[in-house]
């Protein structure tokens, strides 16, 4: 199927997702609920929730979310939406966050999150509810870039979908961010201090007052601080994260991906030009769905966007695996 045909197919599929909406709220579909899902990654315990469909799952899906996020936030909403569409979908707290183990707390480590995804795949393939099923990957925001590396390096993941993905380009970031080296050096110093003393320097992940905040954006604060506030979420960001996230290059993994890829994005979300570049770099089967959002974070909890994206993802996965 040509790229233009795939666009048409996904646009038609999206209509089905939007028809599930009543008064701006997703109509509840019958699912099998969710069950606790535990595994280990890097020697640390990882805690998740496996969202199950009412009947036999079509496939298993592992989700990877945004910076500092936990399973009760966007990943959990998308997991539930995919369960409504027939998939067994796993949302989990990555190491260093939420209920999962690991130190330092609130460490945003791209490589650790990639390793967590691969450990989750191993666990899904062994679990009684998902054993023998094909495994698919979904990445949200930064998780889109993290999942891209996992998919490029792990052929057990049979298809990939990125929603409002942050497909970072390290070279472009360096050109646009004059204080990049200072922040990376600060991260390295914080990491070395933690290794010497066991003490981790942490700053707020989100905030409205400016200053020393990892994500000083009003839309991020409105989401994490209000709409998605949860007892499992900590508004914190380990400073040593800067040493990893600011040198992370997700877009470079696109050419190595050999499974079908779907990019769901909007021109109002972050870095739409990088989403287009990422898709252009993918060598295999690929498709795209462009929606209209208020902003980037709108994709995290807007029921209409979640329904449209989940419907397209379900159609993409069904077409990717017999």
Short mmCIF file of C-alpha atoms in Angstrom, two decimals:
data_model
loop_
_atom_site.label_atom_id
_atom_site.label_comp_id
_atom_site.label_asym_id
_atom_site.label_seq_id
_atom_site.Cartn_x
_atom_site.Cartn_y
_atom_site.Cartn_z
CA UNK A 1 0.00 0.00 0.00
CA UNK A 2 1.39 3.40 -0.95
CA UNK A 3 2.02 6.12 1.63
CA UNK A 4 -0.87 8.17 0.24
CA UNK A 5 -3.16 5.15 0.44
CA UNK A 6 -2.09 4.49 3.99
CA UNK A 7 -2.89 8.12 4.86
CA UNK A 8 -6.41 7.68 3.44
CA UNK A 9 -6.83 4.38 5.30
CA UNK A 10 -5.85 5.96 8.60
CA UNK A 11 -8.04 9.00 8.04
CA UNK A 12 -11.02 6.70 7.50
CA UNK A 13 -10.07 4.67 10.55
CA UNK A 14 -10.01 7.85 12.60
CA UNK A 15 -13.66 8.50 11.80
CA UNK A 16 -14.50 5.35 13.73
CA UNK A 17 -12.57 6.65 16.72
CA UNK A 18 -14.38 9.98 16.64
CA UNK A 19 -17.76 8.23 16.37
CA UNK A 20 -17.08 6.69 19.78
CA UNK A 21 -17.36 10.18 21.30
CA UNK A 22 -20.53 11.36 23.00
CA UNK A 23 -20.61 14.88 24.39
CA UNK A 24 -16.80 15.07 24.37
CA UNK A 25 -16.40 12.01 26.61
CA UNK A 26 -15.31 8.61 25.37
CA UNK A 27 -18.16 6.10 25.60
CA UNK A 28 -16.98 3.23 27.78
CA UNK A 29 -16.34 0.00 25.88
CA UNK A 30 -16.31 -3.32 27.64
CA UNK A 31 -12.82 -4.44 28.61
CA UNK A 32 -11.41 -7.12 30.83
CA UNK A 33 -10.13 -4.47 33.24
CA UNK A 34 -6.52 -4.27 34.33
CA UNK A 35 -4.29 -6.51 36.43
CA UNK A 36 -1.02 -5.72 38.23
CA UNK A 37 2.02 -6.56 36.14
CA UNK A 38 5.45 -6.89 37.74
CA UNK A 39 8.85 -7.62 36.25
CA UNK A 40 12.47 -6.67 36.75
CA UNK A 41 14.75 -4.44 34.72
CA UNK A 42 18.41 -3.82 35.48
CA UNK A 43 17.92 -5.70 38.74
CA UNK A 44 15.17 -3.33 39.95
CA UNK A 45 11.46 -4.11 40.39
CA UNK A 46 9.14 -2.53 37.84
CA UNK A 47 5.44 -2.09 38.54
CA UNK A 48 2.83 -1.83 35.82
CA UNK A 49 -0.81 -2.37 34.94
CA UNK A 50 -1.79 -4.70 32.11
CA UNK A 51 -5.03 -3.51 30.52
CA UNK A 52 -6.94 -6.42 29.01
CA UNK A 53 -9.68 -6.61 26.39
CA UNK A 54 -12.95 -8.40 27.07
CA UNK A 55 -12.00 -11.29 24.80
CA UNK A 56 -8.83 -12.87 23.47
CA UNK A 57 -6.19 -10.19 22.81
CA UNK A 58 -5.17 -9.57 19.22
CA UNK A 59 -1.63 -8.67 20.32
CA UNK A 60 0.31 -7.29 23.27
CA UNK A 61 1.34 -3.64 23.38
CA UNK A 62 4.01 -2.01 25.52
CA UNK A 63 3.74 1.75 26.06
CA UNK A 64 6.45 4.27 26.92
CA UNK A 65 5.43 7.73 28.11
CA UNK A 66 6.75 11.25 28.53
CA UNK A 67 9.44 12.74 30.78
CA UNK A 68 8.85 11.95 34.49
CA UNK A 69 5.41 10.41 33.77
CA UNK A 70 3.82 7.48 35.59
CA UNK A 71 1.44 4.75 34.49
CA UNK A 72 -1.68 6.50 35.78
CA UNK A 73 -1.19 9.35 33.31
CA UNK A 74 -1.15 9.36 29.49
CA UNK A 75 0.29 5.86 29.02
CA UNK A 76 -2.50 4.43 31.14
CA UNK A 77 -5.18 6.27 29.18
CA UNK A 78 -3.81 4.99 25.88
CA UNK A 79 -3.42 1.47 27.29
CA UNK A 80 -7.08 1.44 28.30
CA UNK A 81 -8.12 2.79 24.89
CA UNK A 82 -6.16 0.04 23.14
CA UNK A 83 -7.69 -2.60 25.42
CA UNK A 84 -11.10 -1.34 24.30
CA UNK A 85 -9.94 -2.07 20.76
CA UNK A 86 -8.86 -5.64 21.47
CA UNK A 87 -5.24 -5.34 22.65
CA UNK A 88 -3.54 -6.31 25.91
CA UNK A 89 -1.71 -3.08 26.68
CA UNK A 90 0.94 -2.52 29.34
CA UNK A 91 1.54 0.83 31.03
CA UNK A 92 4.22 0.83 33.71
CA UNK A 93 6.31 3.04 35.92
CA UNK A 94 9.83 3.12 34.54
CA UNK A 95 12.69 2.58 36.92
CA UNK A 96 13.32 5.58 39.20
CA UNK A 97 9.67 6.69 38.98
CA UNK A 98 6.40 5.98 40.72
CA UNK A 99 6.05 2.56 42.33
CA UNK A 100 9.07 1.07 40.56
CA UNK A 101 12.48 0.73 42.16
CA UNK A 102 15.87 2.15 41.32
CA UNK A 103 18.00 5.09 42.40
CA UNK A 104 18.45 7.98 42.02
CA UNK A 105 14.77 8.81 42.07
CA UNK A 106 13.36 10.89 39.21
CA UNK A 107 16.24 10.04 36.88
CA UNK A 108 15.18 10.60 33.26
CA UNK A 109 17.50 8.18 31.49
CA UNK A 110 16.73 7.41 27.83
CA UNK A 111 18.92 4.31 27.85
CA UNK A 112 17.36 2.97 31.06
CA UNK A 113 13.89 3.48 29.60
CA UNK A 114 14.88 1.62 26.43
CA UNK A 115 16.14 -1.23 28.61
CA UNK A 116 12.88 -1.16 30.58
CA UNK A 117 10.89 -1.50 27.34
CA UNK A 118 12.94 -4.52 26.30
CA UNK A 119 12.50 -6.07 29.75
CA UNK A 120 8.76 -5.46 29.46
CA UNK A 121 8.72 -7.29 26.12
CA UNK A 122 10.45 -10.27 27.73
CA UNK A 123 7.88 -10.25 30.54
CA UNK A 124 4.92 -9.98 28.15
CA UNK A 125 6.16 -12.93 26.10
CA UNK A 126 6.32 -15.01 29.26
CA UNK A 127 3.04 -13.90 30.89
CA UNK A 128 0.08 -16.29 30.71
CA UNK A 129 -2.24 -13.60 29.35
CA UNK A 130 0.05 -12.56 26.50
CA UNK A 131 2.33 -15.55 25.88
CA UNK A 132 2.59 -16.30 22.15
CA UNK A 133 1.14 -12.98 21.05
CA UNK A 134 2.98 -10.55 18.78
CA UNK A 135 4.25 -7.50 20.69
CA UNK A 136 3.79 -3.93 19.43
CA UNK A 137 5.28 -0.69 20.75
CA UNK A 138 3.69 2.73 21.36
CA UNK A 139 5.69 5.79 22.41
CA UNK A 140 4.22 9.06 23.69
CA UNK A 141 6.24 12.30 23.59
CA UNK A 142 9.82 11.46 24.67
CA UNK A 143 8.72 7.85 24.79
CA UNK A 144 8.36 8.01 21.01
CA UNK A 145 12.09 8.55 20.66
CA UNK A 146 12.90 5.96 23.32
CA UNK A 147 10.62 3.40 21.69
CA UNK A 148 12.24 4.10 18.32
CA UNK A 149 15.57 2.83 19.64
CA UNK A 150 13.95 -0.19 21.29
CA UNK A 151 12.18 -1.10 18.04
CA UNK A 152 15.34 -0.57 15.97
CA UNK A 153 17.32 -2.91 18.22
CA UNK A 154 14.75 -5.53 19.26
CA UNK A 155 13.14 -7.55 16.49
CA UNK A 156 10.59 -8.98 18.92
CA UNK A 157 8.64 -5.72 18.57
CA UNK A 158 6.62 -6.19 15.39
CA UNK A 159 5.22 -2.67 14.79
CA UNK A 160 5.63 0.84 16.19
CA UNK A 161 3.38 3.86 16.67
CA UNK A 162 4.53 7.24 17.98
CA UNK A 163 2.00 9.76 19.33
CA UNK A 164 3.18 13.38 19.62
CA UNK A 165 6.64 11.86 19.56
CA UNK A 166 9.74 13.82 20.51
CA UNK A 167 12.23 12.56 17.92
CA UNK A 168 15.20 14.52 19.15
CA UNK A 169 18.10 15.53 16.94
CA UNK A 170 21.22 16.12 19.03
CA UNK A 171 22.91 18.26 16.36
CA UNK A 172 19.88 20.53 15.97
CA UNK A 173 19.52 20.85 19.74
CA UNK A 174 23.14 21.94 20.01
CA UNK A 175 22.64 24.58 17.33
CA UNK A 176 19.51 25.96 19.00
CA UNK A 177 20.53 25.80 22.66
CA UNK A 178 23.47 28.05 23.55
CA UNK A 179 23.68 26.83 27.15
CA UNK A 180 23.65 23.13 26.21
CA UNK A 181 27.23 22.41 27.30
CA UNK A 182 26.67 24.14 30.63
CA UNK A 183 23.61 22.03 31.39
CA UNK A 184 25.29 18.81 30.32
CA UNK A 185 28.28 19.66 32.54
CA UNK A 186 25.87 20.35 35.41
CA UNK A 187 24.32 16.93 34.83
CA UNK A 188 27.70 15.20 34.78
CA UNK A 189 28.70 16.94 38.02
CA UNK A 190 25.44 15.89 39.68
CA UNK A 191 25.97 12.30 38.56
CA UNK A 192 29.51 12.22 39.90
CA UNK A 193 28.30 13.69 43.19
CA UNK A 194 25.63 11.01 43.45
CA UNK A 195 28.17 8.27 42.75
CA UNK A 196 30.44 9.65 45.51
CA UNK A 197 27.87 10.48 48.17
CA UNK A 198 24.58 8.82 47.28
CA UNK A 199 22.90 12.23 47.34
CA UNK A 200 20.88 13.22 44.29
CA UNK A 201 20.23 16.83 43.31
CA UNK A 202 16.63 17.29 42.20
CA UNK A 203 14.74 20.25 40.75
CA UNK A 204 11.02 20.60 39.94
CA UNK A 205 9.96 18.88 36.74
CA UNK A 206 7.30 21.53 36.08
CA UNK A 207 6.60 24.98 37.48
CA UNK A 208 5.07 28.33 36.64
CA UNK A 209 7.52 30.71 38.30
CA UNK A 210 10.42 30.11 35.94
CA UNK A 211 13.81 29.60 37.50
CA UNK A 212 15.40 26.21 37.92
CA UNK A 213 12.70 23.97 36.39
CA UNK A 214 13.15 21.14 33.90
CA UNK A 215 9.95 21.86 31.92
CA UNK A 216 9.06 25.55 32.56
CA UNK A 217 5.98 25.51 30.33
CA UNK A 218 2.47 26.49 31.38
CA UNK A 219 0.88 23.60 29.48
CA UNK A 220 3.15 21.06 31.23
CA UNK A 221 2.39 22.53 34.65
CA UNK A 222 -1.34 22.53 33.93
CA UNK A 223 -1.16 18.85 33.01
CA UNK A 224 1.16 17.40 35.66
CA UNK A 225 0.21 19.84 38.38
CA UNK A 226 -3.56 19.85 37.89
CA UNK A 227 -5.23 17.67 35.24
CA UNK A 228 -3.08 14.57 35.74
CA UNK A 229 -2.07 15.12 39.36
CA UNK A 230 -1.78 11.74 41.08
CA UNK A 231 -0.38 10.47 44.35
CA UNK A 232 2.03 8.26 42.40
CA UNK A 233 3.52 11.23 40.54
CA UNK A 234 6.39 13.28 41.98
CA UNK A 235 7.12 16.72 40.55
CA UNK A 236 10.86 16.16 40.42
CA UNK A 237 13.68 15.84 37.93
CA UNK A 238 17.12 14.50 38.87
CA UNK A 239 19.65 17.04 37.63
CA UNK A 240 21.99 14.31 36.43
CA UNK A 241 19.32 13.55 33.80
CA UNK A 242 20.66 16.51 31.81
CA UNK A 243 23.82 14.55 31.02
CA UNK A 244 21.72 12.00 29.14
CA UNK A 245 18.62 13.68 27.75
CA UNK A 246 20.44 16.63 26.21
CA UNK A 247 22.74 14.39 24.18
CA UNK A 248 20.01 11.93 23.19
CA UNK A 249 19.59 11.49 19.43
CA UNK A 250 16.38 9.63 18.62
CA UNK A 251 16.11 10.50 14.96
CA UNK A 252 19.28 8.58 14.18
CA UNK A 253 17.53 5.28 14.90
CA UNK A 254 14.84 5.78 12.23
CA UNK A 255 16.81 4.20 9.34
CA UNK A 256 17.39 1.04 11.38
CA UNK A 257 13.67 0.41 11.97
CA UNK A 258 12.42 -2.41 9.76
CA UNK A 259 8.88 -2.85 11.09
CA UNK A 260 5.79 -0.85 10.09
CA UNK A 261 5.75 2.65 11.60
CA UNK A 262 2.86 5.03 12.28
CA UNK A 263 3.45 8.66 13.28
CA UNK A 264 0.50 10.49 14.88
CA UNK A 265 1.22 14.18 15.38
CA UNK A 266 -0.12 17.71 14.93
CA UNK A 267 1.33 20.99 13.80
CA UNK A 268 0.45 22.38 17.24
CA UNK A 269 2.47 19.68 19.05
CA UNK A 270 6.18 19.93 19.76
CA UNK A 271 8.65 19.71 16.90
CA UNK A 272 6.40 18.69 13.99
CA UNK A 273 9.32 19.17 11.60
CA UNK A 274 11.24 16.44 13.44
CA UNK A 275 8.24 14.11 13.27
CA UNK A 276 8.25 14.58 9.50
CA UNK A 277 12.01 14.07 9.31
CA UNK A 278 11.82 10.96 11.45
CA UNK A 279 9.19 9.44 9.17
CA UNK A 280 11.20 10.38 6.09
CA UNK A 281 14.21 8.53 7.52
CA UNK A 282 12.26 5.30 8.08
CA UNK A 283 13.12 2.87 5.29
CA UNK A 284 10.28 0.39 5.66
CA UNK A 285 6.47 0.59 5.63
CA UNK A 286 5.24 3.80 7.16
CA UNK A 287 2.13 5.92 7.55
CA UNK A 288 1.14 9.15 9.23
CA UNK A 289 -1.91 10.78 10.76
CA UNK A 290 -1.99 14.53 11.35
CA UNK A 291 -4.60 15.79 13.78
CA UNK A 292 -5.41 19.22 15.19
CA UNK A 293 -4.62 19.83 18.86
CA UNK A 294 -4.58 22.83 21.15
CA UNK A 295 -0.95 22.17 22.05
CA UNK A 296 1.46 19.29 22.61
CA UNK A 297 0.11 18.12 25.98
CA UNK A 298 -3.42 18.02 24.54
CA UNK A 299 -2.49 14.57 23.20
CA UNK A 300 -2.00 13.32 26.76
CA UNK A 301 -5.61 13.49 27.94
CA UNK A 302 -7.94 14.96 25.31
CA UNK A 303 -10.56 12.20 24.81
CA UNK A 304 -11.13 13.05 21.15
CA UNK A 305 -7.41 12.92 20.34
CA UNK A 306 -6.93 9.71 22.32
CA UNK A 307 -9.88 8.07 20.53
CA UNK A 308 -8.64 9.16 17.10
CA UNK A 309 -5.04 8.11 17.78
CA UNK A 310 -6.00 4.80 19.40
CA UNK A 311 -8.30 3.92 16.53
CA UNK A 312 -5.52 4.64 14.03
CA UNK A 313 -2.99 2.66 16.09
CA UNK A 314 -5.34 -0.33 16.30
CA UNK A 315 -5.87 -0.23 12.54
CA UNK A 316 -2.11 0.12 11.98
CA UNK A 317 -1.31 -2.86 14.20
CA UNK A 318 -4.01 -5.00 12.57
CA UNK A 319 -2.59 -4.21 9.15
CA UNK A 320 0.95 -4.89 10.35
CA UNK A 321 0.33 -8.39 11.64
CA UNK A 322 -2.01 -11.07 10.29
#
